[in-house]
CSV table of C-alpha atoms and ligand atoms in Angstrom, one decimal:
chain,number,residue,atom,x,y,z
A,1,MET,CA,-197.6,18.1,-51.8
A,2,GLU,CA,-198.3,21.2,-50.8
A,3,THR,CA,-202.3,21.6,-49.0
A,4,ALA,CA,-203.0,25.4,-50.5
A,5,ASP,CA,-206.2,27.4,-50.1
A,6,ILE,CA,-208.7,25.4,-51.2
A,7,GLU,CA,-211.4,28.2,-51.5
A,8,THR,CA,-209.4,30.2,-53.9
A,9,ASP,CA,-207.4,27.8,-55.2
A,10,LEU,CA,-210.2,25.3,-57.3
A,11,SER,CA,-211.1,25.8,-60.5
A,12,LEU,CA,-213.2,24.5,-63.0
A,13,PHE,CA,-211.2,24.6,-65.9
A,14,LYS,CA,-207.9,22.7,-65.4
A,15,TYR,CA,-206.0,24.8,-68.1
A,16,ASP,CA,-205.9,28.1,-68.7
A,17,ASN,CA,-204.9,28.4,-71.7
A,18,LEU,CA,-208.3,28.6,-73.5
A,19,GLU,CA,-208.6,29.6,-77.1
A,20,GLN,CA,-212.1,30.4,-78.7
A,21,LEU,CA,-213.5,29.4,-81.3
A,22,PRO,CA,-213.2,32.9,-84.2
A,23,GLU,CA,-215.9,34.0,-85.5
A,24,ARG,CA,-215.7,32.7,-89.1
A,25,TYR,CA,-215.8,29.4,-87.8
A,26,ARG,CA,-219.2,29.8,-85.5
A,27,ASP,CA,-222.0,29.9,-88.5
A,28,LEU,CA,-220.5,26.7,-90.8
A,29,ASP,CA,-223.2,24.2,-92.4
A,30,GLU,CA,-223.1,20.5,-91.7
A,31,ALA,CA,-222.0,20.2,-95.3
A,32,GLU,CA,-219.5,22.8,-95.6
A,33,ARG,CA,-218.0,21.5,-92.7
A,34,THR,CA,-217.8,18.3,-93.7
A,35,GLU,CA,-216.0,18.7,-96.7
A,36,ARG,CA,-213.5,20.9,-95.0
A,37,ILE,CA,-212.7,18.5,-92.3
A,38,GLU,CA,-212.1,15.7,-94.9
A,39,ALA,CA,-210.5,18.3,-96.6
A,40,ALA,CA,-208.1,18.8,-93.5
A,41,LYS,CA,-207.8,15.1,-92.6
A,42,ALA,CA,-206.1,14.5,-96.4
A,43,GLU,CA,-204.1,17.4,-95.9
A,44,LEU,CA,-202.6,15.6,-92.8
A,45,GLY,CA,-202.9,12.1,-93.7
A,46,ASP,CA,-200.9,9.7,-91.6
A,47,ASP,CA,-199.9,13.0,-89.6
A,48,LEU,CA,-203.2,12.5,-87.6
A,49,VAL,CA,-205.5,10.4,-85.8
A,50,ILE,CA,-208.9,11.6,-84.7
A,51,LEU,CA,-210.1,9.6,-81.3
A,52,GLY,CA,-213.9,9.9,-80.5
A,53,HIS,CA,-215.3,9.0,-77.1
A,54,ASN,CA,-218.8,7.1,-77.6
A,55,TYR,CA,-220.1,9.8,-75.9
A,56,GLN,CA,-219.7,12.6,-78.8
A,57,ARG,CA,-222.2,13.6,-81.1
A,58,ARG,CA,-222.6,12.1,-84.8
A,59,GLU,CA,-220.5,14.7,-86.0
A,60,ILE,CA,-217.6,14.2,-84.4
A,61,VAL,CA,-217.7,10.6,-84.4
A,62,GLU,CA,-218.1,10.0,-88.0
A,63,HIS,CA,-214.8,12.0,-88.7
A,64,ALA,CA,-213.2,9.7,-86.0
A,65,ASP,CA,-210.9,7.0,-86.7
A,66,PHE,CA,-211.4,5.0,-83.5
A,67,ILE,CA,-214.3,5.0,-81.5
A,68,GLY,CA,-214.0,3.8,-77.9
A,69,ASP,CA,-214.4,4.1,-74.3
A,70,SER,CA,-211.9,6.2,-72.1
A,71,TYR,CA,-209.6,3.2,-71.8
A,72,GLN,CA,-209.7,1.7,-75.0
A,73,LEU,CA,-208.8,5.3,-76.9
A,74,SER,CA,-205.7,5.8,-74.5
A,75,VAL,CA,-204.7,2.3,-75.8
A,76,GLU,CA,-205.5,3.6,-79.2
A,77,ALA,CA,-203.2,6.8,-78.8
A,78,ALA,CA,-200.6,5.0,-77.5
A,79,GLU,CA,-200.0,2.7,-80.4
A,80,ALA,CA,-200.8,5.7,-82.9
A,81,ASP,CA,-197.8,7.0,-84.7
A,82,ALA,CA,-199.2,9.9,-85.3
A,83,GLU,CA,-197.4,13.5,-84.6
A,84,TYR,CA,-201.0,15.1,-84.1
A,85,VAL,CA,-203.9,13.4,-81.4
A,86,VAL,CA,-206.8,15.7,-81.7
A,87,PHE,CA,-209.3,13.8,-78.5
A,88,GLY,CA,-213.0,14.0,-79.2
A,89,GLY,CA,-213.3,13.5,-75.5
A,90,VAL,CA,-212.9,15.1,-72.4
A,91,THR,CA,-209.8,17.1,-70.5
A,92,PHE,CA,-208.9,14.2,-68.3
A,93,MET,CA,-209.0,11.7,-71.4
A,94,ALA,CA,-206.7,14.2,-73.3
A,95,GLU,CA,-204.2,14.1,-70.2
A,96,SER,CA,-204.0,10.5,-70.3
A,97,ALA,CA,-203.5,10.3,-74.0
A,98,ASP,CA,-200.6,12.9,-73.6
A,99,ILE,CA,-198.7,10.6,-70.3
A,100,ILE,CA,-199.4,8.0,-72.9
A,101,THR,CA,-197.9,9.3,-76.4
A,102,ASP,CA,-194.6,9.4,-76.9
A,103,ASP,CA,-192.7,13.1,-76.4
A,104,ASP,CA,-192.8,14.2,-80.0
A,105,GLN,CA,-196.5,13.8,-80.1
A,106,THR,CA,-199.1,16.5,-79.8
A,107,VAL,CA,-203.0,15.9,-77.8
A,108,ILE,CA,-205.4,18.7,-79.1
A,109,LEU,CA,-208.5,19.0,-77.8
A,110,PRO,CA,-210.8,21.0,-79.8
A,111,SER,CA,-212.5,22.7,-76.8
A,112,MET,CA,-210.4,22.8,-73.5
A,113,GLU,CA,-213.9,23.5,-71.8
A,114,ALA,CA,-214.6,19.9,-72.4
A,115,SER,CA,-214.3,19.5,-68.4
A,116,CYS,CA,-215.9,16.5,-66.7
A,117,PRO,CA,-217.5,17.8,-63.9
A,118,MET,CA,-217.1,14.5,-61.8
A,119,ALA,CA,-213.3,14.9,-62.6
A,120,GLY,CA,-213.4,18.6,-61.2
A,121,MET,CA,-214.9,17.2,-58.2
A,122,ALA,CA,-211.8,15.5,-56.3
A,123,GLU,CA,-208.8,17.9,-57.1
A,124,ALA,CA,-205.4,16.6,-55.6
A,125,LEU,CA,-204.9,20.2,-53.8
A,126,GLN,CA,-208.7,18.8,-51.3
A,127,VAL,CA,-207.5,15.2,-51.7
A,128,ASP,CA,-204.0,16.4,-50.2
A,129,ALA,CA,-205.9,18.2,-47.3
A,130,ALA,CA,-208.4,15.4,-46.7
A,131,TRP,CA,-205.2,12.5,-46.7
A,132,ALA,CA,-203.6,14.1,-44.2
A,133,GLU,CA,-206.9,14.1,-41.9
A,134,ILE,CA,-208.2,10.1,-42.7
A,135,THR,CA,-204.3,9.2,-42.5
A,136,GLU,CA,-203.9,10.8,-39.0
A,137,ALA,CA,-207.3,9.4,-37.8
A,138,ALA,CA,-205.9,6.2,-38.7
A,139,PRO,CA,-202.1,6.1,-38.1
A,140,GLU,CA,-202.2,2.3,-37.6
A,141,ALA,CA,-204.0,1.9,-41.2
A,142,ASP,CA,-202.3,1.1,-44.0
A,143,ILE,CA,-205.1,3.3,-46.6
A,144,VAL,CA,-204.5,2.4,-50.8
A,145,PRO,CA,-206.0,5.6,-52.6
A,146,ILE,CA,-207.6,4.3,-55.8
A,147,THR,CA,-208.8,7.0,-58.3
A,148,TYR,CA,-211.2,6.5,-61.2
A,149,MET,CA,-209.3,7.4,-64.6
A,150,ASN,CA,-212.0,10.2,-64.3
A,151,SER,CA,-209.5,12.3,-62.9
A,152,TYR,CA,-206.9,15.0,-63.4
A,153,ALA,CA,-203.2,13.6,-64.0
A,154,ASP,CA,-202.6,15.4,-60.8
A,155,LEU,CA,-204.7,13.0,-58.6
A,156,LYS,CA,-203.3,10.1,-60.7
A,157,ALA,CA,-200.1,11.4,-59.4
A,158,PHE,CA,-200.6,11.5,-55.8
A,159,CYS,CA,-202.4,8.2,-55.8
A,160,ALA,CA,-199.1,6.9,-57.3
A,161,GLU,CA,-197.1,8.3,-54.8
A,162,GLN,CA,-199.3,7.2,-52.1
A,163,GLY,CA,-198.3,3.5,-53.0
A,164,GLY,CA,-202.1,3.6,-54.9
A,165,ALA,CA,-203.1,3.3,-58.8
A,166,VAL,CA,-205.8,4.3,-61.4
A,167,CYS,CA,-208.7,2.1,-62.1
A,168,THR,CA,-211.4,2.1,-64.6
A,169,SER,CA,-215.3,1.0,-64.9
A,170,SER,CA,-214.2,-2.5,-66.1
A,171,ASN,CA,-211.5,-3.7,-63.8
A,172,ALA,CA,-212.4,-1.5,-60.7
A,173,HIS,CA,-212.7,-4.6,-58.8
A,174,ASP,CA,-209.5,-6.0,-59.7
A,175,VAL,CA,-207.7,-3.1,-58.7
A,176,PHE,CA,-209.8,-2.9,-55.5
A,177,GLU,CA,-208.5,-7.0,-54.9
A,178,TRP,CA,-204.9,-5.7,-55.6
A,179,ALA,CA,-205.3,-2.8,-53.2
A,180,PHE,CA,-206.6,-5.0,-50.2
A,181,GLU,CA,-203.7,-7.1,-50.8
A,182,ARG,CA,-201.6,-4.4,-50.2
A,183,GLY,CA,-203.3,-2.5,-47.4
A,184,ASP,CA,-206.1,-2.6,-45.1
A,185,LYS,CA,-208.8,0.3,-46.6
A,186,VAL,CA,-209.6,1.8,-50.0
A,187,LEU,CA,-210.3,5.5,-50.5
A,188,PHE,CA,-212.1,5.7,-53.8
A,189,LEU,CA,-211.7,8.7,-56.1
A,190,PRO,CA,-214.2,10.8,-57.0
A,191,ASP,CA,-217.1,8.4,-57.8
A,192,LYS,CA,-218.8,7.2,-54.9
A,193,HIS,CA,-221.2,5.3,-57.0
A,194,LEU,CA,-218.6,3.3,-58.8
A,195,GLY,CA,-216.9,3.0,-55.3
A,196,GLU,CA,-220.1,1.7,-53.8
A,197,ASN,CA,-221.0,-0.5,-56.3
A,198,THR,CA,-217.4,-2.7,-56.4
A,199,ALA,CA,-217.6,-2.8,-53.0
A,200,HIS,CA,-220.9,-4.3,-52.8
A,201,ARG,CA,-219.9,-6.6,-56.0
A,202,LEU,CA,-216.6,-7.8,-53.5
A,203,GLY,CA,-219.0,-8.4,-50.4
A,204,MET,CA,-217.8,-5.7,-48.1
A,205,GLU,CA,-220.6,-3.7,-48.3
A,206,ASP,CA,-220.8,-3.6,-44.5
A,207,SER,CA,-218.1,-1.4,-44.0
A,208,ILE,CA,-218.5,1.8,-46.3
A,209,ALA,CA,-218.1,5.6,-45.6
A,210,GLU,CA,-218.7,8.4,-48.0
A,211,TRP,CA,-215.9,11.6,-47.0
A,212,ASP,CA,-217.4,15.1,-47.8
A,213,PRO,CA,-215.2,17.2,-49.0
A,214,TRP,CA,-218.1,20.3,-49.0
A,215,ASP,CA,-218.7,19.1,-45.2
A,216,PRO,CA,-218.7,22.8,-43.9
A,217,GLU,CA,-217.2,21.3,-41.0
A,218,GLY,CA,-214.3,20.4,-43.1
A,219,LYS,CA,-213.1,17.1,-41.3
A,220,ASP,CA,-216.4,15.8,-40.9
A,221,GLY,CA,-217.4,12.6,-43.1
A,222,GLU,CA,-220.8,10.3,-42.9
A,223,ALA,CA,-220.3,6.9,-41.9
A,224,ARG,CA,-223.4,4.9,-43.6
A,225,SER,CA,-224.6,1.0,-43.8
A,226,ALA,CA,-225.1,-1.5,-46.6
A,227,SER,CA,-228.8,-0.1,-46.8
A,228,GLY,CA,-227.9,3.5,-47.1
A,229,SER,CA,-229.1,4.8,-44.3
A,230,ARG,CA,-226.8,7.4,-42.5
A,231,ALA,CA,-225.3,7.7,-39.2
A,232,GLU,CA,-225.0,10.4,-37.5
A,233,PRO,CA,-222.4,13.1,-39.4
A,234,GLY,CA,-218.8,11.6,-37.9
A,235,VAL,CA,-215.8,12.6,-37.7
A,236,ALA,CA,-212.9,11.7,-39.8
A,237,GLU,CA,-212.0,8.8,-37.3
A,238,GLU,CA,-215.5,7.6,-37.6
A,239,VAL,CA,-214.8,7.8,-41.4
A,240,ALA,CA,-211.3,6.0,-40.8
A,241,GLU,CA,-213.1,2.9,-39.0
A,242,SER,CA,-214.4,1.8,-42.2
A,243,ASP,CA,-212.4,-0.3,-45.0
A,244,VAL,CA,-214.3,1.7,-48.1
A,245,ILE,CA,-214.5,5.2,-48.1
A,246,LEU,CA,-215.8,6.7,-50.5
A,247,TRP,CA,-214.8,10.3,-51.8
A,248,ASP,CA,-218.3,11.8,-52.5
A,249,GLY,CA,-218.1,12.8,-56.5
A,250,TYR,CA,-220.7,11.8,-58.9
A,251,CYS,CA,-221.6,12.0,-62.3
A,252,GLN,CA,-224.6,13.8,-62.9
A,253,VAL,CA,-225.5,12.4,-66.2
A,254,HIS,CA,-225.6,8.7,-64.4
A,255,GLU,CA,-227.0,10.0,-61.0
A,256,ARG,CA,-230.4,11.1,-63.2
A,257,PHE,CA,-231.1,7.2,-63.7
A,258,ARG,CA,-233.3,6.0,-61.0
A,259,GLU,CA,-235.2,2.7,-60.0
A,260,GLU,CA,-238.4,3.9,-61.3
A,261,HIS,CA,-237.3,4.4,-64.5
A,262,ILE,CA,-236.3,-0.1,-64.8
A,263,ARG,CA,-239.7,-0.5,-63.3
A,264,GLN,CA,-241.5,1.6,-66.7
A,265,VAL,CA,-239.4,0.3,-68.9
A,266,ARG,CA,-240.1,-3.3,-67.8
A,267,GLU,CA,-243.9,-2.3,-67.7
A,268,ASP,CA,-243.8,-0.9,-71.2
A,269,HIS,CA,-241.5,-3.5,-72.7
A,270,PRO,CA,-241.5,-6.7,-70.7
A,271,ASP,CA,-239.2,-8.6,-73.1
A,272,ALA,CA,-236.5,-6.0,-72.4
A,273,ASN,CA,-233.3,-6.0,-71.0
A,274,VAL,CA,-231.7,-3.1,-68.8
A,275,ILE,CA,-227.8,-2.3,-69.2
A,276,VAL,CA,-226.2,0.7,-66.8
A,277,HIS,CA,-222.5,2.3,-66.7
A,278,PRO,CA,-221.2,1.6,-63.2
A,279,GLU,CA,-222.0,5.3,-62.4
A,280,CYS,CA,-225.1,4.9,-61.6
A,281,ARG,CA,-226.5,4.6,-58.2
A,282,ARG,CA,-226.3,1.1,-56.4
A,283,GLU,CA,-230.0,0.3,-56.4
A,284,VAL,CA,-230.3,1.1,-60.1
A,285,VAL,CA,-227.2,-1.0,-61.0
A,286,GLU,CA,-228.6,-3.6,-58.5
A,287,ALA,CA,-232.4,-3.6,-60.8
A,288,ALA,CA,-230.3,-3.8,-64.3
A,289,ASP,CA,-229.6,-7.1,-65.7
A,290,VAL,CA,-225.9,-5.7,-67.0
A,291,ALA,CA,-223.6,-3.1,-65.3
A,292,GLY,CA,-220.5,-2.4,-68.0
A,293,SER,CA,-218.1,0.5,-69.5
A,294,THR,CA,-219.4,2.0,-72.6
A,295,ALA,CA,-217.1,-0.8,-74.2
A,296,ALA,CA,-219.4,-3.5,-72.6
A,297,ILE,CA,-222.5,-1.2,-73.6
A,298,CYS,CA,-221.0,-1.5,-77.4
A,299,ASP,CA,-220.9,-4.7,-77.1
A,300,THR,CA,-223.7,-6.5,-75.3
A,301,VAL,CA,-226.0,-4.2,-77.9
A,302,ALA,CA,-223.4,-5.7,-81.1
A,303,GLU,CA,-224.3,-9.0,-79.3
A,304,ALA,CA,-227.6,-9.1,-79.3
A,305,ASP,CA,-229.9,-11.1,-81.5
A,306,PRO,CA,-231.9,-9.0,-84.2
A,307,GLY,CA,-235.6,-8.0,-82.2
A,308,GLU,CA,-234.0,-8.4,-79.0
A,309,THR,CA,-234.9,-5.0,-77.0
A,310,TRP,CA,-232.2,-3.5,-74.8
A,311,ALA,CA,-232.9,-0.3,-72.5
A,312,ILE,CA,-229.7,1.7,-72.3
A,313,GLY,CA,-228.7,3.8,-68.7
A,314,THR,CA,-225.7,6.2,-70.1
A,315,GLU,CA,-225.2,9.3,-71.8
A,316,ILE,CA,-228.1,10.2,-74.7
A,317,HIS,CA,-225.5,10.0,-77.7
A,318,LEU,CA,-224.2,6.7,-77.0
A,319,THR,CA,-227.9,5.2,-77.1
A,320,ASN,CA,-228.5,7.5,-80.3
A,321,HIS,CA,-225.3,5.8,-82.1
A,322,LEU,CA,-226.5,2.4,-81.0
A,323,GLN,CA,-229.7,3.2,-82.5
A,324,ARG,CA,-228.3,3.7,-85.5
A,325,TRP,CA,-225.4,1.6,-85.1
A,326,HIS,CA,-227.7,-1.6,-84.9
A,327,PRO,CA,-231.0,-0.8,-86.4
A,328,GLU,CA,-232.2,-4.7,-85.8
A,329,VAL,CA,-232.2,-4.6,-82.3
A,330,ASN,CA,-234.5,-2.2,-80.6
A,331,VAL,CA,-232.7,0.3,-78.7
A,332,LEU,CA,-234.5,2.6,-76.1
A,333,PRO,CA,-233.1,5.4,-74.0
A,334,LEU,CA,-233.9,4.3,-70.1
A,335,CYS,CA,-235.1,7.4,-68.9
A,336,GLY,CA,-236.9,8.4,-72.1
A,337,ASP,CA,-236.7,12.0,-73.0
A,338,ALA,CA,-235.0,12.8,-69.5
A,339,CYS,CA,-231.9,10.9,-70.5
A,340,MET,CA,-229.3,13.6,-70.5
A,341,ASP,CA,-225.9,14.3,-72.3
A,342,CYS,CA,-222.6,15.3,-71.2
A,343,ASN,CA,-222.0,19.1,-71.1
A,344,ALA,CA,-218.4,18.7,-70.8
A,345,MET,CA,-218.4,16.3,-74.1
A,346,ARG,CA,-221.0,18.2,-75.8
A,347,GLN,CA,-218.3,21.3,-75.8
A,348,ILE,CA,-216.7,19.5,-78.5
A,349,ASP,CA,-218.5,21.3,-81.5
A,350,PRO,CA,-217.8,20.4,-85.0
A,351,ASN,CA,-216.6,23.7,-85.6
A,352,TYR,CA,-214.2,23.6,-83.1
A,353,LEU,CA,-212.9,20.5,-84.9
A,354,THR,CA,-212.7,22.0,-88.2
A,355,TRP,CA,-210.9,25.2,-86.6
A,356,VAL,CA,-208.2,22.9,-84.7
A,357,LEU,CA,-207.4,21.0,-88.1
A,358,GLU,CA,-207.3,23.3,-90.4
A,359,GLU,CA,-205.3,25.5,-88.1
A,360,LEU,CA,-203.2,22.1,-88.4
A,361,VAL,CA,-202.7,22.5,-92.0
A,362,GLU,CA,-201.2,25.6,-91.5
A,363,GLY,CA,-199.1,24.8,-89.1
A,364,ARG,CA,-200.4,26.1,-85.7
A,365,GLU,CA,-201.4,24.2,-82.7
A,366,ARG,CA,-204.2,25.1,-81.1
A,367,ASN,CA,-205.7,23.7,-77.7
A,368,VAL,CA,-202.5,21.7,-76.5
A,369,ILE,CA,-203.2,19.2,-73.8
A,370,GLU,CA,-199.8,19.1,-71.9
A,371,VAL,CA,-198.8,17.5,-68.7
A,372,ALA,CA,-196.0,19.0,-66.4
A,373,PRO,CA,-193.2,16.1,-67.0
A,374,ARG,CA,-193.3,15.2,-63.0
A,375,GLU,CA,-196.8,14.8,-63.4
A,376,ALA,CA,-197.3,12.7,-66.3
A,377,GLU,CA,-194.4,10.5,-65.2
A,378,LEU,CA,-195.9,9.9,-61.3
A,379,ALA,CA,-199.4,9.4,-63.3
A,380,ASN,CA,-198.2,6.7,-65.6
A,381,VAL,CA,-196.7,4.9,-63.0
A,382,ALA,CA,-200.4,4.9,-61.5
A,383,MET,CA,-202.0,3.5,-65.2
A,384,GLU,CA,-199.1,1.4,-65.3
A,385,ARG,CA,-199.7,-0.1,-62.0
A,386,MET,CA,-203.2,-0.7,-63.5
A,387,LEU,CA,-202.3,-2.4,-66.5
A,388,GLU,CA,-200.1,-4.9,-64.7
A,389,ILE,CA,-202.9,-6.0,-62.3
B,401,13P,P1,-216.2,4.9,-70.1
B,401,13P,O1,-214.8,4.5,-69.7
B,401,13P,O2,-216.7,4.1,-69.8
B,401,13P,O3,-216.0,5.1,-71.5
B,401,13P,O4,-216.7,6.0,-69.6
B,401,13P,C1,-216.5,7.2,-69.3
B,401,13P,C2,-217.3,8.5,-69.1
B,401,13P,O5,-217.0,9.5,-68.8
B,401,13P,C3,-218.5,7.4,-68.2
B,401,13P,O6,-219.4,8.7,-67.6
B,402,SF4,FE1,-217.8,13.0,-66.5
B,402,SF4,FE2,-219.9,12.2,-67.0
B,402,SF4,FE3,-219.5,13.6,-68.8
B,402,SF4,FE4,-218.7,10.9,-68.0
B,402,SF4,S1,-220.7,11.4,-68.5
B,402,SF4,S2,-217.4,12.9,-69.1
B,402,SF4,S3,-218.1,10.9,-65.7
B,402,SF4,S4,-219.5,14.3,-66.8
């Protein structure tokens, strides 16, 4: 992979074939939209499957054939025979679906602006540059790159080329163990919190360093101890001394949760149980009763006894769905009104869904996600390694 001019080549949107919603779709009311979506679904029949991530709004998930976490939806996409897979989610999820589905299946992301900011924090070009510095700083070490599913296909491909793998929030610890059977160090991308939470779970908290790709010095990272105190800014050599090197990426939806929110909820609701997503900060995960992927959060609430109270530390649409789906359980947003929705997921507006479906009925494919063949092949290797672990 070539190292390019990072300043000029990085972009928020991975795909430049952004097709905007035509004017006539902008002001549909919910009743008309629902009728038109259902009519298009009936017309397309078995040629269509609609997937909805747990963070999508109600008006999307209620039209979805399958609702789930990013991993489950990729599996559903792989198992679907439908010619068209319309993905209610964000770009990296639609890319994974495209990689996993057959060549004659088309994956459509209703709005191409649904780009996860965290995936954009580790562009393959940047990682390639950092990799060169870190491996040069530790020439004797065998470093295994692991990327979270929340990353673009070119980064997954990079990890495959360097002997690494993909992980999800539910299997990160297994993938770390696999990596340490093969090498001496892990470079984990792009979510520093998931990486740190996993390192703690495996008892590796004494050997974590952070790599800040935005450091003005370019090459500097910051080593830090388990207590979170930071050492003096270190050069690549210092960072490369640690066993776990965390890329400095994060999800702004999950970083918002603080220990004070857990303290407050326990004070206001002494019977409350707290479950959070592992993209939350270390101290939040530690203070919670349970941490797990969106699927684990759904299962936990589904299995709760009537009358139990669960405070949820994740994207607000999922908390709202859980309140609707399980009225017998007392479901609370962990930080009340301050809980956020995901601005990338929000781009999948139901008017966009209406438009792409009606265009398919007319034989026109809009907002197609198509990963370049070589990149798809390599990214698939990294995903298959995960599935074998
Ligand atoms: P899951 O893989 O748990 O569905 O999470 C995806 C995500 O984007 C979390 O922010
Ligand atoms: Fe990305 Fe966070 Fe949104 Fe998940 S919730 S898609 S990690 S920005």
